[in-house]
PDB file of C-alpha atoms in Angstrom:
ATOM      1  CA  UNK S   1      90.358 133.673  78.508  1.00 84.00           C
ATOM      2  CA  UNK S   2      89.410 133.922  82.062  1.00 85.00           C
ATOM      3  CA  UNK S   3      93.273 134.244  83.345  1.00 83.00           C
ATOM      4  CA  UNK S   4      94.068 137.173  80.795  1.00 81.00           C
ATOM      5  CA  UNK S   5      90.393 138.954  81.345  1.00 82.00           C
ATOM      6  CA  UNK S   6      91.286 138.497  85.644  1.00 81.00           C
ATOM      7  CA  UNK S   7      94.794 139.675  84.406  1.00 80.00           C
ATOM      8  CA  UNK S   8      94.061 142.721  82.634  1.00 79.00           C
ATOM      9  CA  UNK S   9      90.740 143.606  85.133  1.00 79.00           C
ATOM     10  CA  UNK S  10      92.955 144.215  87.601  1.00 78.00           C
ATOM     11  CA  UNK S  11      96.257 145.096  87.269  1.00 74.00           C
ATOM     12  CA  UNK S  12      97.737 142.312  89.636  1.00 79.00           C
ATOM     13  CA  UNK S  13      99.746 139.783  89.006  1.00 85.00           C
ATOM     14  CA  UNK S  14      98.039 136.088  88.291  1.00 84.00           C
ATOM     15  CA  UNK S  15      99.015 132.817  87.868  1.00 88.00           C
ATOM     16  CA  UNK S  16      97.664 129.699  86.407  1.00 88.00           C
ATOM     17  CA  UNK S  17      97.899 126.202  86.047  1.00 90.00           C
ATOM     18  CA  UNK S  18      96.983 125.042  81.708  1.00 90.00           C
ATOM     19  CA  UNK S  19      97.180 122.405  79.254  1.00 90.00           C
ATOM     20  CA  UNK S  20      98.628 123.423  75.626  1.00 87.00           C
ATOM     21  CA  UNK S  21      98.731 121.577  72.606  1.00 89.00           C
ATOM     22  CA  UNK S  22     102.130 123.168  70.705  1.00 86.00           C
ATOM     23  CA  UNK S  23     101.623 123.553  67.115  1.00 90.00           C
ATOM     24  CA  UNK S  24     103.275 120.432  66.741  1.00 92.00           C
ATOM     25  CA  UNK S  25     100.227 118.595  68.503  1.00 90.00           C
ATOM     26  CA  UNK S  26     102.268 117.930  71.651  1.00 88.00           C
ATOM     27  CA  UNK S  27     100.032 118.305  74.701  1.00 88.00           C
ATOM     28  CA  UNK S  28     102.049 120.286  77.719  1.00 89.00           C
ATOM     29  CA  UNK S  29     101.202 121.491  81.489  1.00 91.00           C
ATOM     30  CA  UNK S  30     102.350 124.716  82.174  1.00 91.00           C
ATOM     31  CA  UNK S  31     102.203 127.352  84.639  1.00 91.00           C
ATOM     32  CA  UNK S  32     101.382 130.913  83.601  1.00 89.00           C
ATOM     33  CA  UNK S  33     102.514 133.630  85.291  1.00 91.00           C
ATOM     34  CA  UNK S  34     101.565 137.303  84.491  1.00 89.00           C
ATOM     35  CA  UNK S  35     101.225 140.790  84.869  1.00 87.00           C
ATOM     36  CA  UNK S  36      99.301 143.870  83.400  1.00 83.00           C
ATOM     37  CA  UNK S  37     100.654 147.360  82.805  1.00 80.00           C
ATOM     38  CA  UNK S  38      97.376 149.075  82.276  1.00 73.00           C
ATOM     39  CA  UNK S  39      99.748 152.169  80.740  1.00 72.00           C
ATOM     40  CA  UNK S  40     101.212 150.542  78.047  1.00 68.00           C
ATOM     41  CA  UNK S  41      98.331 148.294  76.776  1.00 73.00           C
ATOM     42  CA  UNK S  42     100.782 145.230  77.659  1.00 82.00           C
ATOM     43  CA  UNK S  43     100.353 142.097  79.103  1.00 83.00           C
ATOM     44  CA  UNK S  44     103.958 140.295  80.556  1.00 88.00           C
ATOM     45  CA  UNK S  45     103.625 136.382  80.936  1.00 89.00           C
ATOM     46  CA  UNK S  46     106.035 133.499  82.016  1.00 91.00           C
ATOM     47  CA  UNK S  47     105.424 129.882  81.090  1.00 89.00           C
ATOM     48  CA  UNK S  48     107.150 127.799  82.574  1.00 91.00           C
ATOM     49  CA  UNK S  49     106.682 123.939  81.583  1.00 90.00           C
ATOM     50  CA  UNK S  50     105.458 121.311  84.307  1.00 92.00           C
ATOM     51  CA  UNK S  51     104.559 118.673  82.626  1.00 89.00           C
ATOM     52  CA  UNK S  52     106.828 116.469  84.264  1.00 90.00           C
ATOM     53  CA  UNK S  53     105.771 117.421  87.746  1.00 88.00           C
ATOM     54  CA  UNK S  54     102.732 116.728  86.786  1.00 87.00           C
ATOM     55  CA  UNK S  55     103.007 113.738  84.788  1.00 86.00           C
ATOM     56  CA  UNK S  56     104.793 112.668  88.636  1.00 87.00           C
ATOM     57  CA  UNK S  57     102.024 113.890  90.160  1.00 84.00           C
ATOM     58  CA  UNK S  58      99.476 111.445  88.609  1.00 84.00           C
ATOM     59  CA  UNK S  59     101.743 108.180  88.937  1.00 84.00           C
ATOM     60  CA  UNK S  60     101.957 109.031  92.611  1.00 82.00           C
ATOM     61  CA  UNK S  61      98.543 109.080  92.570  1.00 81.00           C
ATOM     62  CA  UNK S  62      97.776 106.375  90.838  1.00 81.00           C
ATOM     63  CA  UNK S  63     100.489 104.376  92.752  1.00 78.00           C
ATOM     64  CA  UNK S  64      98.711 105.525  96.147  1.00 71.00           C
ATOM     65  CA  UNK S  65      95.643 104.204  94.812  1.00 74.00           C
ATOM     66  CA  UNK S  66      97.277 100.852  94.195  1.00 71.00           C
ATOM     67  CA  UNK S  67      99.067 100.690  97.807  1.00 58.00           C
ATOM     68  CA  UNK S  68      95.662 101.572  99.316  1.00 58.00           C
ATOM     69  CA  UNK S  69      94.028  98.628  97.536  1.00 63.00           C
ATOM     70  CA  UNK S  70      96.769  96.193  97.835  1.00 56.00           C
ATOM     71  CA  UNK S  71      96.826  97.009 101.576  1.00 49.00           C
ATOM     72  CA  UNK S  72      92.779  96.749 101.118  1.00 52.00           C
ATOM     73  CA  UNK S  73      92.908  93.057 100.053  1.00 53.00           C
ATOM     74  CA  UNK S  74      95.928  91.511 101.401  1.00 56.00           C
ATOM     75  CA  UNK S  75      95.488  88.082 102.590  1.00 63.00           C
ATOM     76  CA  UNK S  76      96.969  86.861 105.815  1.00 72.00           C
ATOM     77  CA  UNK S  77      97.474  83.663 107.035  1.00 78.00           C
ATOM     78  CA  UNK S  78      97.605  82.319 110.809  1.00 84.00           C
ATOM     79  CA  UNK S  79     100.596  81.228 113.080  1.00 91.00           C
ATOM     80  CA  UNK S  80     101.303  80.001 116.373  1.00 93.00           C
ATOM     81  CA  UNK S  81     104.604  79.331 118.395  1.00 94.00           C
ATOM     82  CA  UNK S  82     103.972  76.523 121.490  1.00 93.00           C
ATOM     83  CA  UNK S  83     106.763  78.036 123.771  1.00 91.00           C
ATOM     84  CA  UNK S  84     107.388  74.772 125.577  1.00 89.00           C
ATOM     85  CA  UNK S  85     108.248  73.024 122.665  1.00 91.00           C
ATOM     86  CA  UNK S  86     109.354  75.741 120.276  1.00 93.00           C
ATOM     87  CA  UNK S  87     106.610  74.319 117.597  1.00 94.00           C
ATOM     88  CA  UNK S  88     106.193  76.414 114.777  1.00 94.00           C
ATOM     89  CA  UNK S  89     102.618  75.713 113.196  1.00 93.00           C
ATOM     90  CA  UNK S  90     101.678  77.752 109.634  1.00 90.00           C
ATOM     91  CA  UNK S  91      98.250  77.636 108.229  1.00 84.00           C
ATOM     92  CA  UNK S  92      98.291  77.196 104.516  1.00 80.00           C
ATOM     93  CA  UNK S  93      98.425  80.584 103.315  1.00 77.00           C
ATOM     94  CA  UNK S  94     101.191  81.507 105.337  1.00 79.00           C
ATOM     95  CA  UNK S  95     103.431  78.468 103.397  1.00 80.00           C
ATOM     96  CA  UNK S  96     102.979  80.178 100.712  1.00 79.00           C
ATOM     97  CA  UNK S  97     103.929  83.943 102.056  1.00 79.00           C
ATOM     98  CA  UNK S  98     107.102  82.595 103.792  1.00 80.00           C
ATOM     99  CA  UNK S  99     107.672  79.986 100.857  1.00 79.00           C
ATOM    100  CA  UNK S 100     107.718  76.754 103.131  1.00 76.00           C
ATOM    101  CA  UNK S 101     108.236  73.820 100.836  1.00 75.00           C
ATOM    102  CA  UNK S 102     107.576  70.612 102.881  1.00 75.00           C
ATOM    103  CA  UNK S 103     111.722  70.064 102.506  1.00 82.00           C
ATOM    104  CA  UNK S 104     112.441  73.631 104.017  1.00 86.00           C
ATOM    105  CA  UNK S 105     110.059  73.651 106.841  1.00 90.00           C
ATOM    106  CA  UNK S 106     109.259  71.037 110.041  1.00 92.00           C
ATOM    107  CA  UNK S 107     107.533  73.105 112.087  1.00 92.00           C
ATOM    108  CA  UNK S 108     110.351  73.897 114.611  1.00 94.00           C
ATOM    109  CA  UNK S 109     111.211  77.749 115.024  1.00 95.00           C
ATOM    110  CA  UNK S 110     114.565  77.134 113.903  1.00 94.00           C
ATOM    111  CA  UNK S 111     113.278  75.696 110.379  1.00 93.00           C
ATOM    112  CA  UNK S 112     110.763  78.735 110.172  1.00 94.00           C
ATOM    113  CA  UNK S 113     113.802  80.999 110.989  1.00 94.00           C
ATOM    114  CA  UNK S 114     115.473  79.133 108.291  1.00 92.00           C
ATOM    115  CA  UNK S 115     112.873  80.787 105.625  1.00 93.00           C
ATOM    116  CA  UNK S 116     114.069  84.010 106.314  1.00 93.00           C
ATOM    117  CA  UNK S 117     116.426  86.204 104.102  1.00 92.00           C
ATOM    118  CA  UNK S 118     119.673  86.206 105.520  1.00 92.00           C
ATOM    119  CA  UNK S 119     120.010  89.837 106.016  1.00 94.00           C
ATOM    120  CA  UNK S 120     116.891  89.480 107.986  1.00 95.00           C
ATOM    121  CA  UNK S 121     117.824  86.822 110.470  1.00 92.00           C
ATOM    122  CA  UNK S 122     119.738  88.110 113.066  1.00 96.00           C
ATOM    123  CA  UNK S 123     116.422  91.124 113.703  1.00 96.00           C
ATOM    124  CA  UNK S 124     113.815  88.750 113.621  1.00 96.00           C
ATOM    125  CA  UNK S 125     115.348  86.145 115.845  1.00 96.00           C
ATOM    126  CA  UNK S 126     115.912  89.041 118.205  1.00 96.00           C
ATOM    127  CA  UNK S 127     112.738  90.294 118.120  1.00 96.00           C
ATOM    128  CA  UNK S 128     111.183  87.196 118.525  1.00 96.00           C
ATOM    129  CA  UNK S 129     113.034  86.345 121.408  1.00 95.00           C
ATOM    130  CA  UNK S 130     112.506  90.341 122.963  1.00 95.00           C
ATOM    131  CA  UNK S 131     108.886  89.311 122.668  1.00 94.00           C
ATOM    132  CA  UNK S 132     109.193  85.893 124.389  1.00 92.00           C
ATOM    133  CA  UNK S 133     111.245  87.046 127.264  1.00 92.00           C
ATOM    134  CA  UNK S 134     109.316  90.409 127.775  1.00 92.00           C
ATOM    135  CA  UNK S 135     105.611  88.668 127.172  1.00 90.00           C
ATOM    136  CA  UNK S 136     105.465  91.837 124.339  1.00 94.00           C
ATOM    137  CA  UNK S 137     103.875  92.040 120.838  1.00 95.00           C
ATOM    138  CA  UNK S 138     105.534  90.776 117.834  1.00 95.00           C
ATOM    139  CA  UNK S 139     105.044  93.120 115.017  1.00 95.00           C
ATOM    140  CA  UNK S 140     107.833  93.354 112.345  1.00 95.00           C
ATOM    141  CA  UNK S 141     108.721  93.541 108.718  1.00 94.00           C
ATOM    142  CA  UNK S 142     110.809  91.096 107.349  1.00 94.00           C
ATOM    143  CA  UNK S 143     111.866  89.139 104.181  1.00 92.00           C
ATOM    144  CA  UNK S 144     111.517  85.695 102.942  1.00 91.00           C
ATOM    145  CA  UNK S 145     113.522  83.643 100.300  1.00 88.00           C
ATOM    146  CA  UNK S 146     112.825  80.848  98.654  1.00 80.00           C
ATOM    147  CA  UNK S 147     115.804  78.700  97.805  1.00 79.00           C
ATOM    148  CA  UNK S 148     116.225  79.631  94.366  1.00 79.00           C
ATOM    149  CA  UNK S 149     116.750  83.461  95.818  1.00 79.00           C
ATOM    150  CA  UNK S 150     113.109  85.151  95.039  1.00 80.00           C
ATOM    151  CA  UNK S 151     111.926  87.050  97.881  1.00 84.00           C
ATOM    152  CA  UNK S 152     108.471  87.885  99.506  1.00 85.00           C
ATOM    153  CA  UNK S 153     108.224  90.988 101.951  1.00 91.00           C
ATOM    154  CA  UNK S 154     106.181  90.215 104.742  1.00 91.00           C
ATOM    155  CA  UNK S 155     104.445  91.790 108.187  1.00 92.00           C
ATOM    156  CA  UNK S 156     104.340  89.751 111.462  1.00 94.00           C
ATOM    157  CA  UNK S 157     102.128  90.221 114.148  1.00 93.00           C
ATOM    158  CA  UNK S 158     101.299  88.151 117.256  1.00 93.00           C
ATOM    159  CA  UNK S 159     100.751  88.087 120.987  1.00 92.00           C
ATOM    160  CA  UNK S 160     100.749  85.971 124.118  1.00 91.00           C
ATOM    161  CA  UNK S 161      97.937  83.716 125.172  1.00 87.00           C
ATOM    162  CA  UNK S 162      97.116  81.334 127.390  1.00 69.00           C
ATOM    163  CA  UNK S 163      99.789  82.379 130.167  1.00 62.00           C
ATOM    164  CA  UNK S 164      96.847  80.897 133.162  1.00 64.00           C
ATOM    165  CA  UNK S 165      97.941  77.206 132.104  1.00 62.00           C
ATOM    166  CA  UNK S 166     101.774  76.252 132.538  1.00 62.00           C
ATOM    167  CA  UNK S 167     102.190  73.536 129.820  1.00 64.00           C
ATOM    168  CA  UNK S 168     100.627  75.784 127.102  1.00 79.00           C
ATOM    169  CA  UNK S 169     101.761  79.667 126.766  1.00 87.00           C
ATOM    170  CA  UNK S 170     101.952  80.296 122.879  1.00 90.00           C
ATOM    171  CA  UNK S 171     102.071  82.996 120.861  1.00 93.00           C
ATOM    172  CA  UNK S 172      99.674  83.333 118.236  1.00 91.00           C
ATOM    173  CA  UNK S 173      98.959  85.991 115.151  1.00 89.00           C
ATOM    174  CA  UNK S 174      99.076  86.544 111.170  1.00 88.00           C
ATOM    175  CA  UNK S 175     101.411  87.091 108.540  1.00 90.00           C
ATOM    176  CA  UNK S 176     100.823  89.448 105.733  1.00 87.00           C
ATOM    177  CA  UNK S 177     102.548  89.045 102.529  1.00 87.00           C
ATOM    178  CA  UNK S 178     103.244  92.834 101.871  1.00 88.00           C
ATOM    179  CA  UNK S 179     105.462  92.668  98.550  1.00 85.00           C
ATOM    180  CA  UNK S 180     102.948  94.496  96.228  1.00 83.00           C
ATOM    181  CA  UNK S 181     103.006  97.147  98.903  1.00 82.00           C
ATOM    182  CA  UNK S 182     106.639  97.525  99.202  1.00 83.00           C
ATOM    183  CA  UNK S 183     107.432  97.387  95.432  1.00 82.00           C
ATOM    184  CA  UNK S 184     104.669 100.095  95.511  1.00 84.00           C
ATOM    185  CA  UNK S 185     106.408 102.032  97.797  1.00 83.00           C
ATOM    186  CA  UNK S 186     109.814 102.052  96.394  1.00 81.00           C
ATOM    187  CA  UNK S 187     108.466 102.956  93.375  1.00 82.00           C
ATOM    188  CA  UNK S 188     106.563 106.082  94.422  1.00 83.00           C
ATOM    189  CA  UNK S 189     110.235 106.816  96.608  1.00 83.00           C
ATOM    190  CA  UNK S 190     111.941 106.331  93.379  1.00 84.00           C
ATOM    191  CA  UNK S 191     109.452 108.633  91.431  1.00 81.00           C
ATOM    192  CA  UNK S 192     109.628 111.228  94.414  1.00 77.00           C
TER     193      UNK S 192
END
């Protein structure tokens, strides 16, 4: 009522954003778009359906809502790499983010390597090894696999501590498991 009295009051064209119910009792979105000739008593209007841009609309809400609380209550587990020896030591949590089975994991680098997705080697080793030489941040995205294929995305982050004392530089940091989030955001990608 208010879009055709606005309409008709002034002469200029309007639009408008609606939910119908057809005759049929199917419930649509559309967008109404209109125009009064005061002269002829006439009213012109366009509808054009968007239901399914807005039916998009609200999953990509409703997956943003779900990203922001899966990022809310991700757990992360602790790390640490002893450079001297190359120990690789994983709290708890983090064998189960990186899917270290007691068989698949001796707390060497090379074994914690070892849990990651193929594809995903070659970048992490390098980036781990960028860090080590250049005393830098780790902070990267990555895959793991467990052996009968299933994968977990994950985030790691650490720095360098303990660089005063000789015998003990290490980094240290935590490891997010971040699958929910990236299923999340393929999803909305896909939906996009």
């Amino acid at each position: 009522f208010s879009f055709f009295e606005q309409l008709l009051q002034s002469g200029e064209q309007h639009d408008g954003q609606f939910k119908f119910i057809s005759r049929t009792g199917r419930e649509f979105y559309a967008r109404a778009e209109g125009c009064a000739i005061s002269s002829a008593s006439q009213c012109y209007i366009a509808i054009i359906d968007i239901t399914e841009n807005i039916r998009t609309h609200m999953q990509l809400t409703e997956i943003s809502e779900r990203l922001q609380l899966a990022m809310d209550t991700s757990a992360a587990g602790t790390w640490e790499l002893h450079l001297p020896s190359m120990h690789f030591y994983l709290d708890s949590h983090n064998h189960d983010i990186c899917l270290a089975g007691p068989d698949r994991f001796d707390n060497t680098y090379s074994s914690f390597i070892a849990l990651i997705h193929p594809d995903d080697h070659f970048m992490v080793d390098q980036h781990f090894r960028t860090a080590i030489n250049a005393k830098t941040d780790i902070d990267i995205s990555c895959r793991f696999v467990n052996p009968t294929g299933q994968a977990h995305f994950a985030h790691i982050r650490g720095r360098l501590v303990d660089t005063s004392v000789p015998a003990s530089p290490r980094f240290i940091g935590i490891i997010w498991d971040i699958t929910e989030k990236k299923l999340l955001e393929e999803k909305t990608e896909a939906l996009r």
